[in-house]
PDB file of C-alpha atoms in Angstrom:
ATOM      1  CA  UNK A  26    -127.413-139.261 -13.700  1.00 32.00           C
ATOM      2  CA  UNK A  27    -130.801-140.729 -14.039  1.00 38.00           C
ATOM      3  CA  UNK A  28    -133.954-138.864 -15.179  1.00 36.00           C
ATOM      4  CA  UNK A  29    -135.806-137.423 -12.181  1.00 62.00           C
ATOM      5  CA  UNK A  30    -139.056-138.909 -13.003  1.00 71.00           C
ATOM      6  CA  UNK A  31    -141.243-139.647  -9.957  1.00 82.00           C
ATOM      7  CA  UNK A  32    -143.500-142.679  -9.905  1.00 84.00           C
ATOM      8  CA  UNK A  33    -146.191-141.928  -7.304  1.00 90.00           C
ATOM      9  CA  UNK A  34    -147.969-144.716  -5.431  1.00 89.00           C
ATOM     10  CA  UNK A  35    -151.362-144.145  -3.712  1.00 92.00           C
ATOM     11  CA  UNK A  36    -152.455-146.052  -0.594  1.00 90.00           C
ATOM     12  CA  UNK A  37    -155.623-147.975  -0.225  1.00 88.00           C
ATOM     13  CA  UNK A  38    -156.318-147.724  -3.974  1.00 90.00           C
ATOM     14  CA  UNK A  39    -157.166-144.099  -3.493  1.00 93.00           C
ATOM     15  CA  UNK A  40    -156.660-141.514  -6.414  1.00 95.00           C
ATOM     16  CA  UNK A  41    -154.800-139.076  -4.250  1.00 96.00           C
ATOM     17  CA  UNK A  42    -152.227-138.777  -1.332  1.00 96.00           C
ATOM     18  CA  UNK A  43    -151.670-135.985   1.270  1.00 96.00           C
ATOM     19  CA  UNK A  44    -148.037-135.080   2.035  1.00 96.00           C
ATOM     20  CA  UNK A  45    -146.514-132.759   4.778  1.00 96.00           C
ATOM     21  CA  UNK A  46    -143.024-131.831   5.720  1.00 95.00           C
ATOM     22  CA  UNK A  47    -141.554-130.137   8.769  1.00 93.00           C
ATOM     23  CA  UNK A  48    -138.031-128.500   8.549  1.00 88.00           C
ATOM     24  CA  UNK A  49    -136.671-130.612   5.683  1.00 90.00           C
ATOM     25  CA  UNK A  50    -138.608-131.228   2.042  1.00 91.00           C
ATOM     26  CA  UNK A  51    -136.598-134.205   1.706  1.00 89.00           C
ATOM     27  CA  UNK A  52    -138.264-135.811   4.689  1.00 92.00           C
ATOM     28  CA  UNK A  53    -141.666-136.000   3.548  1.00 94.00           C
ATOM     29  CA  UNK A  54    -144.666-137.701   5.486  1.00 96.00           C
ATOM     30  CA  UNK A  55    -147.531-139.260   3.721  1.00 96.00           C
ATOM     31  CA  UNK A  56    -151.168-139.570   5.327  1.00 96.00           C
ATOM     32  CA  UNK A  57    -152.623-143.013   5.893  1.00 95.00           C
ATOM     33  CA  UNK A  58    -156.221-142.146   5.226  1.00 92.00           C
ATOM     34  CA  UNK A  59    -157.500-145.260   6.902  1.00 92.00           C
ATOM     35  CA  UNK A  60    -156.066-144.456  10.204  1.00 92.00           C
ATOM     36  CA  UNK A  61    -155.409-140.568  10.259  1.00 92.00           C
ATOM     37  CA  UNK A  62    -151.651-140.953  10.877  1.00 94.00           C
ATOM     38  CA  UNK A  63    -148.592-139.918   9.001  1.00 95.00           C
ATOM     39  CA  UNK A  64    -145.810-142.204   7.963  1.00 94.00           C
ATOM     40  CA  UNK A  65    -142.148-141.307   6.590  1.00 93.00           C
ATOM     41  CA  UNK A  66    -141.791-141.262   3.003  1.00 89.00           C
ATOM     42  CA  UNK A  67    -138.704-140.075   0.806  1.00 77.00           C
ATOM     43  CA  UNK A  68    -139.307-137.077  -1.158  1.00 72.00           C
ATOM     44  CA  UNK A  69    -138.047-135.789  -4.538  1.00 74.00           C
ATOM     45  CA  UNK A  70    -139.245-132.049  -3.972  1.00 74.00           C
ATOM     46  CA  UNK A  71    -135.653-130.879  -3.465  1.00 78.00           C
ATOM     47  CA  UNK A  72    -134.625-132.054  -6.979  1.00 82.00           C
ATOM     48  CA  UNK A  73    -135.861-130.942 -10.225  1.00 81.00           C
ATOM     49  CA  UNK A  74    -138.340-133.599 -11.145  1.00 86.00           C
ATOM     50  CA  UNK A  75    -141.763-134.380 -12.748  1.00 87.00           C
ATOM     51  CA  UNK A  76    -144.697-136.854 -12.432  1.00 91.00           C
ATOM     52  CA  UNK A  77    -147.850-137.537 -14.174  1.00 91.00           C
ATOM     53  CA  UNK A  78    -150.034-136.516 -11.054  1.00 95.00           C
ATOM     54  CA  UNK A  79    -151.315-133.121 -10.502  1.00 97.00           C
ATOM     55  CA  UNK A  80    -149.951-131.404  -7.492  1.00 97.00           C
ATOM     56  CA  UNK A  81    -151.207-128.702  -5.130  1.00 98.00           C
ATOM     57  CA  UNK A  82    -148.735-127.279  -2.729  1.00 97.00           C
ATOM     58  CA  UNK A  83    -148.755-124.857   0.244  1.00 97.00           C
ATOM     59  CA  UNK A  84    -145.394-123.607   1.449  1.00 95.00           C
ATOM     60  CA  UNK A  85    -146.003-122.635   5.147  1.00 94.00           C
ATOM     61  CA  UNK A  86    -142.461-121.550   5.796  1.00 92.00           C
ATOM     62  CA  UNK A  87    -139.040-121.323   4.064  1.00 89.00           C
ATOM     63  CA  UNK A  88    -137.045-119.306   1.685  1.00 85.00           C
ATOM     64  CA  UNK A  89    -135.259-120.122  -1.275  1.00 86.00           C
ATOM     65  CA  UNK A  90    -135.634-120.617  -5.086  1.00 86.00           C
ATOM     66  CA  UNK A  91    -138.415-122.417  -6.915  1.00 89.00           C
ATOM     67  CA  UNK A  92    -138.105-123.855 -10.361  1.00 87.00           C
ATOM     68  CA  UNK A  93    -141.320-124.572 -12.293  1.00 91.00           C
ATOM     69  CA  UNK A  94    -141.085-125.202 -15.940  1.00 85.00           C
ATOM     70  CA  UNK A  95    -139.170-122.500 -17.573  1.00 81.00           C
ATOM     71  CA  UNK A  96    -139.627-120.120 -14.629  1.00 85.00           C
ATOM     72  CA  UNK A  97    -137.216-119.525 -11.673  1.00 82.00           C
ATOM     73  CA  UNK A  98    -138.587-117.557  -8.810  1.00 84.00           C
ATOM     74  CA  UNK A  99    -137.194-116.660  -5.530  1.00 82.00           C
ATOM     75  CA  UNK A 100    -139.494-117.616  -2.699  1.00 83.00           C
ATOM     76  CA  UNK A 101    -140.400-114.699  -0.753  1.00 73.00           C
ATOM     77  CA  UNK A 102    -143.164-113.779   1.955  1.00 67.00           C
ATOM     78  CA  UNK A 103    -145.833-113.865  -0.459  1.00 66.00           C
ATOM     79  CA  UNK A 104    -148.220-116.557   0.234  1.00 85.00           C
ATOM     80  CA  UNK A 105    -149.603-118.808  -2.487  1.00 92.00           C
ATOM     81  CA  UNK A 106    -151.217-122.164  -3.101  1.00 96.00           C
ATOM     82  CA  UNK A 107    -149.419-123.549  -6.128  1.00 97.00           C
ATOM     83  CA  UNK A 108    -151.091-125.888  -8.608  1.00 97.00           C
ATOM     84  CA  UNK A 109    -148.760-127.732 -10.986  1.00 97.00           C
ATOM     85  CA  UNK A 110    -150.237-129.510 -13.997  1.00 94.00           C
ATOM     86  CA  UNK A 111    -149.237-132.949 -15.232  1.00 92.00           C
ATOM     87  CA  UNK A 112    -145.627-133.581 -16.248  1.00 89.00           C
ATOM     88  CA  UNK A 113    -144.536-129.963 -15.273  1.00 91.00           C
ATOM     89  CA  UNK A 114    -140.865-130.001 -13.923  1.00 88.00           C
ATOM     90  CA  UNK A 115    -140.607-128.458 -10.754  1.00 91.00           C
ATOM     91  CA  UNK A 116    -138.232-128.083  -7.669  1.00 89.00           C
ATOM     92  CA  UNK A 117    -138.481-126.421  -4.217  1.00 91.00           C
ATOM     93  CA  UNK A 118    -134.674-125.601  -3.306  1.00 87.00           C
ATOM     94  CA  UNK A 119    -135.038-124.240   0.208  1.00 88.00           C
ATOM     95  CA  UNK A 120    -132.311-122.388   2.132  1.00 83.00           C
ATOM     96  CA  UNK A 121    -132.522-124.140   5.545  1.00 82.00           C
ATOM     97  CA  UNK A 122    -135.727-125.411   7.204  1.00 88.00           C
ATOM     98  CA  UNK A 123    -139.051-125.285   5.703  1.00 92.00           C
ATOM     99  CA  UNK A 124    -142.589-126.642   6.005  1.00 94.00           C
ATOM    100  CA  UNK A 125    -145.545-127.228   3.957  1.00 95.00           C
ATOM    101  CA  UNK A 126    -148.424-129.348   2.820  1.00 97.00           C
ATOM    102  CA  UNK A 127    -149.138-131.115  -0.614  1.00 97.00           C
ATOM    103  CA  UNK A 128    -151.903-132.905  -2.315  1.00 97.00           C
ATOM    104  CA  UNK A 129    -151.165-135.108  -5.363  1.00 97.00           C
ATOM    105  CA  UNK A 130    -153.812-136.755  -7.400  1.00 97.00           C
ATOM    106  CA  UNK A 131    -154.467-138.641 -10.503  1.00 95.00           C
ATOM    107  CA  UNK A 132    -156.819-136.626 -12.712  1.00 93.00           C
ATOM    108  CA  UNK A 133    -158.144-139.826 -14.433  1.00 92.00           C
ATOM    109  CA  UNK A 134    -158.723-141.869 -11.528  1.00 93.00           C
ATOM    110  CA  UNK A 135    -160.230-139.172  -9.278  1.00 94.00           C
ATOM    111  CA  UNK A 136    -162.518-138.155 -12.109  1.00 91.00           C
ATOM    112  CA  UNK A 137    -163.895-141.600 -12.392  1.00 92.00           C
ATOM    113  CA  UNK A 138    -165.234-141.349  -8.852  1.00 92.00           C
ATOM    114  CA  UNK A 139    -166.858-137.853  -8.977  1.00 92.00           C
ATOM    115  CA  UNK A 140    -170.288-136.675 -10.225  1.00 91.00           C
ATOM    116  CA  UNK A 141    -170.166-135.222 -13.745  1.00 92.00           C
ATOM    117  CA  UNK A 142    -170.242-131.544 -12.695  1.00 93.00           C
ATOM    118  CA  UNK A 143    -167.375-131.815 -10.214  1.00 92.00           C
ATOM    119  CA  UNK A 144    -165.413-133.805 -12.668  1.00 93.00           C
ATOM    120  CA  UNK A 145    -165.783-131.200 -15.389  1.00 95.00           C
ATOM    121  CA  UNK A 146    -164.931-128.505 -13.038  1.00 95.00           C
ATOM    122  CA  UNK A 147    -161.674-130.235 -11.732  1.00 94.00           C
ATOM    123  CA  UNK A 148    -160.672-130.999 -15.436  1.00 94.00           C
ATOM    124  CA  UNK A 149    -161.048-127.411 -16.122  1.00 94.00           C
ATOM    125  CA  UNK A 150    -158.948-126.498 -13.257  1.00 94.00           C
ATOM    126  CA  UNK A 151    -156.249-129.059 -14.209  1.00 94.00           C
ATOM    127  CA  UNK A 152    -156.148-127.706 -17.782  1.00 93.00           C
ATOM    128  CA  UNK A 153    -155.761-124.154 -16.493  1.00 94.00           C
ATOM    129  CA  UNK A 154    -152.758-125.336 -14.258  1.00 95.00           C
ATOM    130  CA  UNK A 155    -150.901-127.062 -17.372  1.00 93.00           C
ATOM    131  CA  UNK A 156    -148.312-124.240 -16.984  1.00 93.00           C
ATOM    132  CA  UNK A 157    -148.769-124.036 -13.212  1.00 96.00           C
ATOM    133  CA  UNK A 158    -150.644-121.370 -11.382  1.00 97.00           C
ATOM    134  CA  UNK A 159    -150.098-119.511  -8.001  1.00 96.00           C
ATOM    135  CA  UNK A 160    -153.420-118.896  -6.118  1.00 96.00           C
ATOM    136  CA  UNK A 161    -152.930-115.896  -3.732  1.00 94.00           C
ATOM    137  CA  UNK A 162    -153.873-116.731  -0.034  1.00 94.00           C
ATOM    138  CA  UNK A 163    -154.636-113.011   0.455  1.00 92.00           C
ATOM    139  CA  UNK A 164    -157.772-113.515  -1.678  1.00 92.00           C
ATOM    140  CA  UNK A 165    -158.565-117.087  -0.530  1.00 94.00           C
ATOM    141  CA  UNK A 166    -157.371-117.471   3.090  1.00 93.00           C
ATOM    142  CA  UNK A 167    -159.701-120.295   3.662  1.00 95.00           C
ATOM    143  CA  UNK A 168    -157.572-122.489   1.421  1.00 95.00           C
ATOM    144  CA  UNK A 169    -154.628-122.411   3.722  1.00 95.00           C
ATOM    145  CA  UNK A 170    -157.079-123.497   6.552  1.00 95.00           C
ATOM    146  CA  UNK A 171    -158.407-126.459   4.735  1.00 95.00           C
ATOM    147  CA  UNK A 172    -154.971-127.760   3.641  1.00 96.00           C
ATOM    148  CA  UNK A 173    -153.546-127.353   7.300  1.00 95.00           C
ATOM    149  CA  UNK A 174    -156.533-129.199   8.614  1.00 94.00           C
ATOM    150  CA  UNK A 175    -155.690-132.005   6.315  1.00 93.00           C
ATOM    151  CA  UNK A 176    -152.193-132.083   7.471  1.00 93.00           C
ATOM    152  CA  UNK A 177    -152.454-131.482  11.067  1.00 92.00           C
ATOM    153  CA  UNK A 178    -155.914-132.804  12.111  1.00 92.00           C
ATOM    154  CA  UNK A 179    -156.759-135.633   9.689  1.00 91.00           C
ATOM    155  CA  UNK A 180    -159.685-137.945  10.474  1.00 90.00           C
ATOM    156  CA  UNK A 181    -159.201-141.475  11.372  1.00 90.00           C
ATOM    157  CA  UNK A 182    -161.942-142.187   8.801  1.00 90.00           C
ATOM    158  CA  UNK A 183    -160.925-142.598   5.191  1.00 90.00           C
ATOM    159  CA  UNK A 184    -164.200-141.056   3.890  1.00 90.00           C
ATOM    160  CA  UNK A 185    -163.703-137.847   5.815  1.00 92.00           C
ATOM    161  CA  UNK A 186    -160.106-137.458   4.462  1.00 91.00           C
ATOM    162  CA  UNK A 187    -161.379-138.183   0.891  1.00 92.00           C
ATOM    163  CA  UNK A 188    -164.228-135.632   1.397  1.00 93.00           C
ATOM    164  CA  UNK A 189    -161.545-133.076   2.815  1.00 94.00           C
ATOM    165  CA  UNK A 190    -159.388-133.501  -0.258  1.00 95.00           C
ATOM    166  CA  UNK A 191    -162.286-133.076  -2.741  1.00 94.00           C
ATOM    167  CA  UNK A 192    -163.550-130.040  -0.935  1.00 95.00           C
ATOM    168  CA  UNK A 193    -159.932-128.413  -1.558  1.00 96.00           C
ATOM    169  CA  UNK A 194    -160.166-129.265  -5.075  1.00 96.00           C
ATOM    170  CA  UNK A 195    -163.755-127.985  -5.462  1.00 95.00           C
ATOM    171  CA  UNK A 196    -162.784-124.690  -3.678  1.00 96.00           C
ATOM    172  CA  UNK A 197    -159.978-124.224  -6.072  1.00 96.00           C
ATOM    173  CA  UNK A 198    -162.333-124.570  -8.929  1.00 96.00           C
ATOM    174  CA  UNK A 199    -164.229-121.503  -7.599  1.00 95.00           C
ATOM    175  CA  UNK A 200    -161.109-119.208  -7.701  1.00 94.00           C
ATOM    176  CA  UNK A 201    -160.923-116.186 -10.082  1.00 95.00           C
ATOM    177  CA  UNK A 202    -158.160-117.168 -12.536  1.00 92.00           C
ATOM    178  CA  UNK A 203    -157.618-113.592 -13.197  1.00 93.00           C
ATOM    179  CA  UNK A 204    -156.571-113.236  -9.607  1.00 94.00           C
ATOM    180  CA  UNK A 205    -153.894-115.971 -10.150  1.00 95.00           C
ATOM    181  CA  UNK A 206    -150.448-115.871 -11.765  1.00 95.00           C
ATOM    182  CA  UNK A 207    -149.293-118.113 -14.413  1.00 94.00           C
ATOM    183  CA  UNK A 208    -145.940-119.581 -13.722  1.00 94.00           C
ATOM    184  CA  UNK A 209    -144.424-121.258 -16.657  1.00 90.00           C
ATOM    185  CA  UNK A 210    -144.640-119.966 -20.344  1.00 84.00           C
ATOM    186  CA  UNK A 211    -144.614-123.519 -21.454  1.00 80.00           C
ATOM    187  CA  UNK A 212    -146.719-126.621 -20.825  1.00 80.00           C
ATOM    188  CA  UNK A 213    -144.968-129.926 -20.537  1.00 76.00           C
ATOM    189  CA  UNK A 214    -147.726-132.481 -20.844  1.00 69.00           C
ATOM    190  CA  UNK A 215    -147.527-132.201 -24.779  1.00 57.00           C
ATOM    191  CA  UNK A 216    -143.827-131.454 -25.291  1.00 51.00           C
ATOM    192  CA  UNK A 217    -141.352-133.442 -27.472  1.00 48.00           C
ATOM    193  CA  UNK A 218    -137.552-133.783 -27.015  1.00 50.00           C
ATOM    194  CA  UNK A 219    -137.868-135.580 -23.676  1.00 58.00           C
ATOM    195  CA  UNK A 220    -134.269-136.730 -23.890  1.00 62.00           C
ATOM    196  CA  UNK A 221    -132.881-133.121 -24.043  1.00 70.00           C
ATOM    197  CA  UNK A 222    -135.269-132.230 -21.178  1.00 73.00           C
ATOM    198  CA  UNK A 223    -133.901-134.959 -19.047  1.00 77.00           C
ATOM    199  CA  UNK A 224    -130.305-133.884 -19.723  1.00 85.00           C
ATOM    200  CA  UNK A 225    -131.082-130.426 -18.730  1.00 86.00           C
ATOM    201  CA  UNK A 226    -132.729-131.682 -15.708  1.00 82.00           C
ATOM    202  CA  UNK A 227    -129.505-133.308 -14.646  1.00 87.00           C
ATOM    203  CA  UNK A 228    -127.618-130.030 -14.990  1.00 92.00           C
ATOM    204  CA  UNK A 229    -130.167-128.177 -13.056  1.00 89.00           C
ATOM    205  CA  UNK A 230    -129.900-130.756 -10.013  1.00 86.00           C
ATOM    206  CA  UNK A 231    -126.054-130.535 -10.348  1.00 92.00           C
ATOM    207  CA  UNK A 232    -126.240-126.730  -9.880  1.00 92.00           C
ATOM    208  CA  UNK A 233    -128.627-127.172  -6.937  1.00 88.00           C
ATOM    209  CA  UNK A 234    -126.437-129.585  -5.194  1.00 88.00           C
ATOM    210  CA  UNK A 235    -122.973-128.057  -6.187  1.00 93.00           C
ATOM    211  CA  UNK A 236    -123.559-124.257  -6.270  1.00 94.00           C
ATOM    212  CA  UNK A 237    -120.729-123.786  -3.593  1.00 94.00           C
ATOM    213  CA  UNK A 238    -118.196-125.274  -5.784  1.00 94.00           C
ATOM    214  CA  UNK A 239    -116.469-124.129  -8.760  1.00 94.00           C
ATOM    215  CA  UNK A 240    -119.011-124.546 -11.732  1.00 96.00           C
ATOM    216  CA  UNK A 241    -118.072-123.975 -15.389  1.00 95.00           C
ATOM    217  CA  UNK A 242    -120.084-124.192 -18.516  1.00 96.00           C
ATOM    218  CA  UNK A 243    -117.734-126.448 -20.105  1.00 95.00           C
ATOM    219  CA  UNK A 244    -118.395-129.047 -17.246  1.00 95.00           C
ATOM    220  CA  UNK A 245    -122.116-128.791 -18.151  1.00 95.00           C
ATOM    221  CA  UNK A 246    -121.473-129.241 -21.891  1.00 95.00           C
ATOM    222  CA  UNK A 247    -119.439-132.364 -21.107  1.00 94.00           C
ATOM    223  CA  UNK A 248    -122.129-133.597 -18.878  1.00 93.00           C
ATOM    224  CA  UNK A 249    -124.733-133.526 -21.515  1.00 91.00           C
ATOM    225  CA  UNK A 250    -122.584-134.025 -24.674  1.00 92.00           C
ATOM    226  CA  UNK A 251    -124.047-130.987 -26.352  1.00 93.00           C
ATOM    227  CA  UNK A 252    -122.642-127.907 -28.207  1.00 94.00           C
ATOM    228  CA  UNK A 253    -122.815-124.724 -26.512  1.00 95.00           C
ATOM    229  CA  UNK A 254    -125.317-123.344 -28.870  1.00 95.00           C
ATOM    230  CA  UNK A 255    -127.710-126.523 -28.475  1.00 94.00           C
ATOM    231  CA  UNK A 256    -127.171-126.444 -24.813  1.00 94.00           C
ATOM    232  CA  UNK A 257    -127.994-122.699 -24.373  1.00 94.00           C
ATOM    233  CA  UNK A 258    -131.119-123.133 -26.290  1.00 91.00           C
ATOM    234  CA  UNK A 259    -132.361-125.941 -24.493  1.00 89.00           C
ATOM    235  CA  UNK A 260    -131.560-124.692 -20.970  1.00 90.00           C
ATOM    236  CA  UNK A 261    -133.244-121.427 -21.761  1.00 88.00           C
ATOM    237  CA  UNK A 262    -136.297-123.165 -22.985  1.00 82.00           C
ATOM    238  CA  UNK A 263    -136.398-125.345 -19.793  1.00 81.00           C
ATOM    239  CA  UNK A 264    -135.674-122.951 -17.128  1.00 82.00           C
ATOM    240  CA  UNK A 265    -136.319-119.487 -18.730  1.00 80.00           C
ATOM    241  CA  UNK A 266    -132.803-118.353 -17.825  1.00 86.00           C
ATOM    242  CA  UNK A 267    -129.294-118.753 -19.191  1.00 93.00           C
ATOM    243  CA  UNK A 268    -127.003-121.058 -17.487  1.00 95.00           C
ATOM    244  CA  UNK A 269    -125.122-118.232 -15.839  1.00 95.00           C
ATOM    245  CA  UNK A 270    -128.189-116.285 -14.711  1.00 92.00           C
ATOM    246  CA  UNK A 271    -129.643-119.418 -13.268  1.00 91.00           C
ATOM    247  CA  UNK A 272    -126.437-120.290 -11.299  1.00 95.00           C
ATOM    248  CA  UNK A 273    -126.208-116.646  -9.977  1.00 94.00           C
ATOM    249  CA  UNK A 274    -129.751-116.766  -8.804  1.00 89.00           C
ATOM    250  CA  UNK A 275    -129.155-120.033  -6.724  1.00 90.00           C
ATOM    251  CA  UNK A 276    -126.018-118.659  -5.341  1.00 93.00           C
ATOM    252  CA  UNK A 277    -127.539-115.382  -4.310  1.00 92.00           C
ATOM    253  CA  UNK A 278    -130.610-116.904  -2.808  1.00 86.00           C
ATOM    254  CA  UNK A 279    -128.281-118.991  -0.532  1.00 87.00           C
ATOM    255  CA  UNK A 280    -126.122-115.997   0.083  1.00 92.00           C
ATOM    256  CA  UNK A 281    -129.232-114.103   1.284  1.00 89.00           C
ATOM    257  CA  UNK A 282    -130.078-116.636   3.768  1.00 84.00           C
ATOM    258  CA  UNK A 283    -126.578-116.563   5.215  1.00 90.00           C
ATOM    259  CA  UNK A 284    -126.750-112.738   5.398  1.00 91.00           C
ATOM    260  CA  UNK A 285    -129.945-112.965   7.439  1.00 84.00           C
ATOM    261  CA  UNK A 286    -129.195-115.769   9.611  1.00 83.00           C
ATOM    262  CA  UNK A 287    -125.462-115.876  10.348  1.00 89.00           C
ATOM    263  CA  UNK A 288    -122.723-113.567  11.680  1.00 91.00           C
ATOM    264  CA  UNK A 289    -120.254-114.579   8.876  1.00 94.00           C
ATOM    265  CA  UNK A 290    -118.515-111.899   7.073  1.00 96.00           C
ATOM    266  CA  UNK A 291    -119.774-110.830   3.612  1.00 97.00           C
ATOM    267  CA  UNK A 292    -116.370-112.060   2.150  1.00 96.00           C
ATOM    268  CA  UNK A 293    -116.868-115.506   3.708  1.00 96.00           C
ATOM    269  CA  UNK A 294    -120.487-115.699   2.532  1.00 96.00           C
ATOM    270  CA  UNK A 295    -119.428-114.767  -0.934  1.00 97.00           C
ATOM    271  CA  UNK A 296    -116.889-117.747  -1.116  1.00 97.00           C
ATOM    272  CA  UNK A 297    -119.163-120.240   0.679  1.00 96.00           C
ATOM    273  CA  UNK A 298    -121.656-119.711  -2.158  1.00 96.00           C
ATOM    274  CA  UNK A 299    -119.375-120.267  -4.854  1.00 96.00           C
ATOM    275  CA  UNK A 300    -118.032-116.793  -5.761  1.00 97.00           C
ATOM    276  CA  UNK A 301    -114.348-116.507  -6.337  1.00 94.00           C
ATOM    277  CA  UNK A 302    -114.287-112.640  -6.189  1.00 95.00           C
ATOM    278  CA  UNK A 303    -115.881-110.357  -3.761  1.00 97.00           C
ATOM    279  CA  UNK A 304    -116.188-107.668  -6.294  1.00 97.00           C
ATOM    280  CA  UNK A 305    -117.972-109.924  -8.612  1.00 96.00           C
ATOM    281  CA  UNK A 306    -120.288-111.140  -5.692  1.00 97.00           C
ATOM    282  CA  UNK A 307    -121.184-107.425  -4.813  1.00 97.00           C
ATOM    283  CA  UNK A 308    -122.111-106.728  -8.276  1.00 97.00           C
ATOM    284  CA  UNK A 309    -124.213-109.636  -8.856  1.00 96.00           C
ATOM    285  CA  UNK A 310    -125.905-109.293  -5.468  1.00 96.00           C
ATOM    286  CA  UNK A 311    -126.880-105.786  -6.118  1.00 96.00           C
ATOM    287  CA  UNK A 312    -128.217-106.650  -9.487  1.00 94.00           C
ATOM    288  CA  UNK A 313    -130.438-109.433  -8.312  1.00 91.00           C
ATOM    289  CA  UNK A 314    -131.593-108.100  -4.934  1.00 90.00           C
ATOM    290  CA  UNK A 315    -131.438-104.172  -5.585  1.00 92.00           C
ATOM    291  CA  UNK A 316    -129.159-103.604  -2.578  1.00 94.00           C
ATOM    292  CA  UNK A 317    -125.541-104.251  -1.529  1.00 96.00           C
ATOM    293  CA  UNK A 318    -125.028-107.275   0.646  1.00 96.00           C
ATOM    294  CA  UNK A 319    -124.425-105.001   3.789  1.00 95.00           C
ATOM    295  CA  UNK A 320    -127.578-102.988   2.955  1.00 95.00           C
ATOM    296  CA  UNK A 321    -129.649-106.241   2.618  1.00 92.00           C
ATOM    297  CA  UNK A 322    -128.315-107.681   5.859  1.00 92.00           C
ATOM    298  CA  UNK A 323    -129.283-104.319   7.667  1.00 91.00           C
ATOM    299  CA  UNK A 324    -132.801-104.422   6.124  1.00 89.00           C
ATOM    300  CA  UNK A 325    -133.640-108.072   6.531  1.00 81.00           C
ATOM    301  CA  UNK A 326    -131.682-109.215   9.620  1.00 77.00           C
ATOM    302  CA  UNK A 327    -134.066-109.665  12.547  1.00 67.00           C
ATOM    303  CA  UNK A 328    -133.503-106.958  15.180  1.00 62.00           C
TER     304      UNK A 328
END
């Protein structure tokens, strides 16, 4: 597998781009700022990847698992604007349909176009987001309004869209970082060992794509040609979890979606999400979710 390093291109020599998606994060649309229209663009969001540009993402709907740096989090009803620093590996693995808005920008190129005060403030924000931060919309509801406006009602004038993006960034520089949550314990814009990180990214993407199949640690070791000790150390460093814990979280997240949205029996759901033993599925599900699968379905199934 190739390294999932995304090379981002900006239209009309601008230092940013605005993206949106409806239903499927693999079917991204990009804003043409000169006309205020969106065009289709293939997306990397569903794969664990990284890029040099800073990213600001609002997930408007969807559930699943988010992997940022060495932190794996289940996406819930909590609402955040997520800021990801340069080179920070990330993935949005949604269970079913989702929607959202995203701004990606070049820190260097945008800074060259801004007054000194705004450039300093945005540089400080980017530095604070080196490990990723979640900004709670409960405290800053206007952020959602600004991002949705860019995605749903863009201006046919390039300057107006440029101003809209800068206003979002300037608003983010005003947030109280004590109200925000740091995501990864590591920053990746200064790390060494890129080859090992690339190999772990391949394994993560393999799990995200093949969780319903039989997955063994030995297969992962063969894929990256590492010893068990070396692999375990690097996998923990990159994801914050052991191989088995990460695999279980991905499988249980998908099982949760099926419990909420289908009439499938619990046994069938267990097997569809990669568990060969119903007893093992029930035990792991309870450990992660705090409820037995039947209780979880009763609580979370729409009435």
